[in-house]
């Protein structure tokens, strides 16, 4: 096997290799991650609810389009990277990497087996490009207000504005309680 190919294979193996970590460290990191998610949800939902009241779902799509990524970036702090991801995407910028895709599929499987999506989370220390990284994901179920823009019967005018901003949108057709996606956080450890 040539050296380049071997290096490439080595890199892919390292990409998501699980690394053992001390239980106490894991608990502390999970706590930090959950706290960041709480702040992120509060701001994201708060913005969504107030804009929905003021401008209705069509105006809210515009605001989400402009603000969602900005609000997401604001919650990156102390080395943490914060985001939202999903298997069926609206914004391609939120696409999952290999580890995230596998976790989302694991969440789907657990929900199919009867698990409560509100309680699904995954924490792991992985080695990425030779560096240890703590990764955390928390499932996001579809709630009632979400159906306005992600449901099976999204109104025509709402759909039109979604298609305008997100021509490749795949994030409609959801039912109440299904898995919409997940929060995803990471923090380098060394
Ligand atoms: C007013 C319409 C609207 C409502 C209501 C809404 N969303 Fe969204 N959602 C959007 C838009 C627009 C985006 C793309 C944001 C961006 O550009 O990052 C999005 C993106 C997302 C994403 C990121 C993944 C992706 O596909 O890009 C998740 C997860 C998500 N929404 C979940 C929810 C949940 C859960 C609710 C209910 C609490 C909800 N949304 C309510 C419009 C909406």
Short mmCIF file of C-alpha atoms and ligand atoms in Angstrom, two decimals:
data_model
loop_
_atom_site.label_atom_id
_atom_site.label_comp_id
_atom_site.label_asym_id
_atom_site.label_seq_id
_atom_site.Cartn_x
_atom_site.Cartn_y
_atom_site.Cartn_z
CA UNK A 1 0.00 0.00 0.00
CA UNK A 2 1.42 3.41 -0.80
CA UNK A 3 2.25 5.80 2.03
CA UNK A 4 -0.24 8.48 1.07
CA UNK A 5 -3.12 6.03 1.07
CA UNK A 6 -2.02 4.62 4.41
CA UNK A 7 -1.92 8.12 5.91
CA UNK A 8 -5.35 8.90 4.50
CA UNK A 9 -6.78 5.70 5.95
CA UNK A 10 -5.13 6.44 9.30
CA UNK A 11 -6.68 9.91 9.33
CA UNK A 12 -10.19 8.55 8.68
CA UNK A 13 -9.79 6.05 11.47
CA UNK A 14 -8.64 8.79 13.84
CA UNK A 15 -11.50 11.05 12.84
CA UNK A 16 -14.07 9.55 15.17
CA UNK A 17 -12.05 7.20 17.36
CA UNK A 18 -13.54 7.07 20.82
CA UNK A 19 -11.12 7.89 23.66
CA UNK A 20 -11.67 6.83 27.27
CA UNK A 21 -12.22 9.73 29.66
CA UNK A 22 -12.59 10.07 33.43
CA UNK A 23 -16.23 9.83 34.53
CA UNK A 24 -15.91 12.97 36.69
CA UNK A 25 -14.52 14.98 33.74
CA UNK A 26 -17.35 13.72 31.52
CA UNK A 27 -19.98 14.79 34.05
CA UNK A 28 -18.45 18.27 34.37
CA UNK A 29 -18.29 18.71 30.58
CA UNK A 30 -21.87 17.47 30.15
CA UNK A 31 -22.98 20.00 32.75
CA UNK A 32 -21.23 22.83 30.89
CA UNK A 33 -22.73 21.69 27.57
CA UNK A 34 -26.26 21.56 29.00
CA UNK A 35 -25.89 25.03 30.46
CA UNK A 36 -24.79 26.44 27.10
CA UNK A 37 -27.74 24.73 25.39
CA UNK A 38 -30.15 26.27 27.91
CA UNK A 39 -28.90 29.78 27.15
CA UNK A 40 -28.95 29.10 23.41
CA UNK A 41 -32.53 27.71 23.49
CA UNK A 42 -33.72 30.63 25.59
CA UNK A 43 -32.46 33.19 23.09
CA UNK A 44 -33.47 31.23 19.98
CA UNK A 45 -36.99 30.40 21.21
CA UNK A 46 -37.47 33.86 22.72
CA UNK A 47 -36.62 35.46 19.39
CA UNK A 48 -38.86 33.03 17.48
CA UNK A 49 -41.86 33.46 19.78
CA UNK A 50 -41.73 37.27 19.79
CA UNK A 51 -41.28 37.51 16.01
CA UNK A 52 -44.08 34.97 15.40
CA UNK A 53 -46.40 37.12 17.54
CA UNK A 54 -45.40 40.33 15.83
CA UNK A 55 -45.03 39.23 12.21
CA UNK A 56 -46.54 35.74 11.89
CA UNK A 57 -44.71 32.74 10.42
CA UNK A 58 -43.85 34.39 7.08
CA UNK A 59 -42.04 37.29 8.79
CA UNK A 60 -40.51 34.84 11.27
CA UNK A 61 -38.89 32.83 8.45
CA UNK A 62 -37.17 36.02 7.33
CA UNK A 63 -35.92 36.69 10.85
CA UNK A 64 -34.77 33.06 11.36
CA UNK A 65 -32.97 33.29 8.05
CA UNK A 66 -31.10 36.39 9.16
CA UNK A 67 -30.65 35.65 12.85
CA UNK A 68 -30.38 31.88 13.46
CA UNK A 69 -26.73 31.59 12.42
CA UNK A 70 -25.81 34.83 14.20
CA UNK A 71 -27.46 33.70 17.46
CA UNK A 72 -25.73 30.31 17.11
CA UNK A 73 -22.28 31.92 16.76
CA UNK A 74 -22.91 34.15 19.78
CA UNK A 75 -23.06 31.09 22.01
CA UNK A 76 -19.56 29.86 21.07
CA UNK A 77 -17.48 30.63 24.16
CA UNK A 78 -14.59 29.30 26.28
CA UNK A 79 -13.51 27.00 23.45
CA UNK A 80 -17.00 25.57 22.91
CA UNK A 81 -18.45 25.36 19.43
CA UNK A 82 -22.24 25.30 19.35
CA UNK A 83 -24.66 24.42 16.56
CA UNK A 84 -27.81 22.67 15.41
CA UNK A 85 -27.86 19.85 12.95
CA UNK A 86 -30.34 17.37 11.42
CA UNK A 87 -30.67 14.53 8.93
CA UNK A 88 -33.34 16.44 6.96
CA UNK A 89 -31.86 19.90 6.60
CA UNK A 90 -33.18 23.36 5.97
CA UNK A 91 -29.87 25.25 5.93
CA UNK A 92 -27.01 23.23 4.34
CA UNK A 93 -24.63 25.08 6.71
CA UNK A 94 -26.06 22.91 9.50
CA UNK A 95 -25.07 19.63 7.79
CA UNK A 96 -23.87 16.90 10.17
CA UNK A 97 -20.35 15.46 10.03
CA UNK A 98 -19.85 11.68 10.22
CA UNK A 99 -19.99 11.49 14.02
CA UNK A 100 -23.11 13.68 14.18
CA UNK A 101 -24.85 11.69 11.46
CA UNK A 102 -24.21 8.44 13.33
CA UNK A 103 -25.56 9.94 16.58
CA UNK A 104 -28.70 11.26 14.82
CA UNK A 105 -29.28 7.78 13.37
CA UNK A 106 -28.78 6.28 16.84
CA UNK A 107 -31.38 8.75 18.23
CA UNK A 108 -33.86 7.76 15.46
CA UNK A 109 -33.34 4.09 16.29
CA UNK A 110 -33.89 4.63 20.02
CA UNK A 111 -37.07 6.65 19.35
CA UNK A 112 -38.37 3.87 17.09
CA UNK A 113 -37.74 1.51 20.01
CA UNK A 114 -39.84 3.71 22.29
CA UNK A 115 -37.35 6.16 23.87
CA UNK A 116 -38.53 9.67 24.81
CA UNK A 117 -36.78 12.10 22.42
CA UNK A 118 -36.74 14.79 25.13
CA UNK A 119 -34.32 12.67 27.13
CA UNK A 120 -31.92 11.62 24.37
CA UNK A 121 -28.35 12.87 24.59
CA UNK A 122 -24.91 11.54 23.72
CA UNK A 123 -21.50 12.48 25.13
CA UNK A 124 -18.17 11.13 23.94
CA UNK A 125 -14.50 12.08 23.82
CA UNK A 126 -13.17 11.43 20.33
CA UNK A 127 -9.83 11.95 18.67
CA UNK A 128 -10.05 14.28 15.69
CA UNK A 129 -6.91 15.03 13.66
CA UNK A 130 -4.76 13.84 16.56
CA UNK A 131 -6.52 16.01 19.15
CA UNK A 132 -8.92 14.98 21.90
CA UNK A 133 -12.31 16.62 21.59
CA UNK A 134 -15.35 16.36 23.85
CA UNK A 135 -18.53 16.09 21.78
CA UNK A 136 -22.12 16.36 22.96
CA UNK A 137 -25.47 16.12 21.24
CA UNK A 138 -29.00 16.60 22.57
CA UNK A 139 -32.09 15.62 20.59
CA UNK A 140 -34.60 18.28 19.49
CA UNK A 141 -38.17 16.95 19.21
CA UNK A 142 -40.83 18.66 17.07
CA UNK A 143 -43.18 20.76 19.22
CA UNK A 144 -46.51 22.28 18.20
CA UNK A 145 -45.25 25.76 17.12
CA UNK A 146 -42.57 24.10 14.98
CA UNK A 147 -45.26 22.63 12.70
CA UNK A 148 -45.89 26.10 11.22
CA UNK A 149 -42.58 25.82 9.39
CA UNK A 150 -41.57 22.15 9.62
CA UNK A 151 -44.92 20.31 9.62
CA UNK A 152 -46.95 18.40 7.05
CA UNK A 153 -49.31 21.27 6.21
CA UNK A 154 -47.10 24.34 6.01
CA UNK A 155 -49.12 27.23 4.52
CA UNK A 156 -48.35 28.18 0.91
CA UNK A 157 -47.08 31.68 1.71
CA UNK A 158 -44.77 30.28 4.41
CA UNK A 159 -43.53 27.57 2.04
CA UNK A 160 -42.84 30.18 -0.64
CA UNK A 161 -40.57 32.22 1.60
CA UNK A 162 -38.82 29.07 2.89
CA UNK A 163 -38.12 27.97 -0.68
CA UNK A 164 -36.84 31.44 -1.56
CA UNK A 165 -34.21 31.39 1.21
CA UNK A 166 -33.57 27.63 1.20
CA UNK A 167 -34.05 26.20 -2.30
CA UNK A 168 -32.78 22.79 -1.12
CA UNK A 169 -35.05 22.63 1.97
CA UNK A 170 -35.85 19.11 3.20
CA UNK A 171 -37.14 20.10 6.64
CA UNK A 172 -40.93 19.90 6.22
CA UNK A 173 -43.32 16.95 6.64
CA UNK A 174 -42.56 16.43 10.34
CA UNK A 175 -45.13 15.20 12.87
CA UNK A 176 -45.46 16.28 16.51
CA UNK A 177 -42.94 14.47 18.72
CA UNK A 178 -40.67 13.29 15.90
CA UNK A 179 -36.94 13.99 15.94
CA UNK A 180 -36.31 17.31 14.19
CA UNK A 181 -32.56 17.36 14.82
CA UNK A 182 -30.11 17.98 17.62
CA UNK A 183 -27.99 20.54 19.37
CA UNK A 184 -24.35 19.74 18.79
CA UNK A 185 -21.46 21.01 20.88
CA UNK A 186 -17.74 20.35 20.93
CA UNK A 187 -14.75 21.45 22.96
CA UNK A 188 -11.08 20.62 22.34
CA UNK A 189 -9.51 19.12 25.48
CA UNK A 190 -5.76 19.55 24.95
C1 LIG B 1 -41.07 30.67 11.44
C2 LIG B 1 -40.68 29.40 10.90
C3 LIG B 1 -40.00 28.41 11.83
C4 LIG B 1 -40.50 27.87 12.98
C5 LIG B 1 -41.82 28.16 13.66
C6 LIG B 1 -39.50 26.92 13.43
N1 LIG B 1 -38.44 26.88 12.56
FE1 LIG B 1 -36.82 25.64 12.68
N2 LIG B 1 -35.99 26.57 11.10
C7 LIG B 1 -36.57 27.63 10.40
C8 LIG B 1 -35.59 28.20 9.51
C9 LIG B 1 -35.80 29.37 8.58
C10 LIG B 1 -34.39 27.46 9.71
C11 LIG B 1 -33.03 27.67 9.05
C12 LIG B 1 -32.20 28.55 9.98
C13 LIG B 1 -30.81 28.80 9.46
O1 LIG B 1 -30.68 29.46 8.42
O2 LIG B 1 -29.86 28.34 10.13
C14 LIG B 1 -34.68 26.46 10.71
C15 LIG B 1 -33.76 25.52 11.16
C16 LIG B 1 -33.99 24.62 12.16
C17 LIG B 1 -33.01 23.66 12.65
C18 LIG B 1 -31.57 23.52 12.20
C19 LIG B 1 -31.31 22.42 11.22
C20 LIG B 1 -31.63 22.74 9.77
O3 LIG B 1 -32.44 22.00 9.21
O4 LIG B 1 -31.09 23.71 9.21
C21 LIG B 1 -33.62 22.95 13.64
C22 LIG B 1 -33.01 21.81 14.45
C23 LIG B 1 -34.95 23.50 13.79
N3 LIG B 1 -35.16 24.50 12.86
C24 LIG B 1 -35.87 23.08 14.73
C25 LIG B 1 -37.05 23.75 15.02
C26 LIG B 1 -37.91 23.42 16.15
C27 LIG B 1 -37.65 22.29 17.14
C28 LIG B 1 -38.93 24.32 16.13
C29 LIG B 1 -40.06 24.48 17.13
C30 LIG B 1 -39.64 24.80 18.50
C31 LIG B 1 -38.75 25.18 14.97
N4 LIG B 1 -37.58 24.80 14.32
C32 LIG B 1 -39.62 26.17 14.58
C33 LIG B 1 -37.87 28.06 10.51
C34 LIG B 1 -38.69 27.78 11.59
#
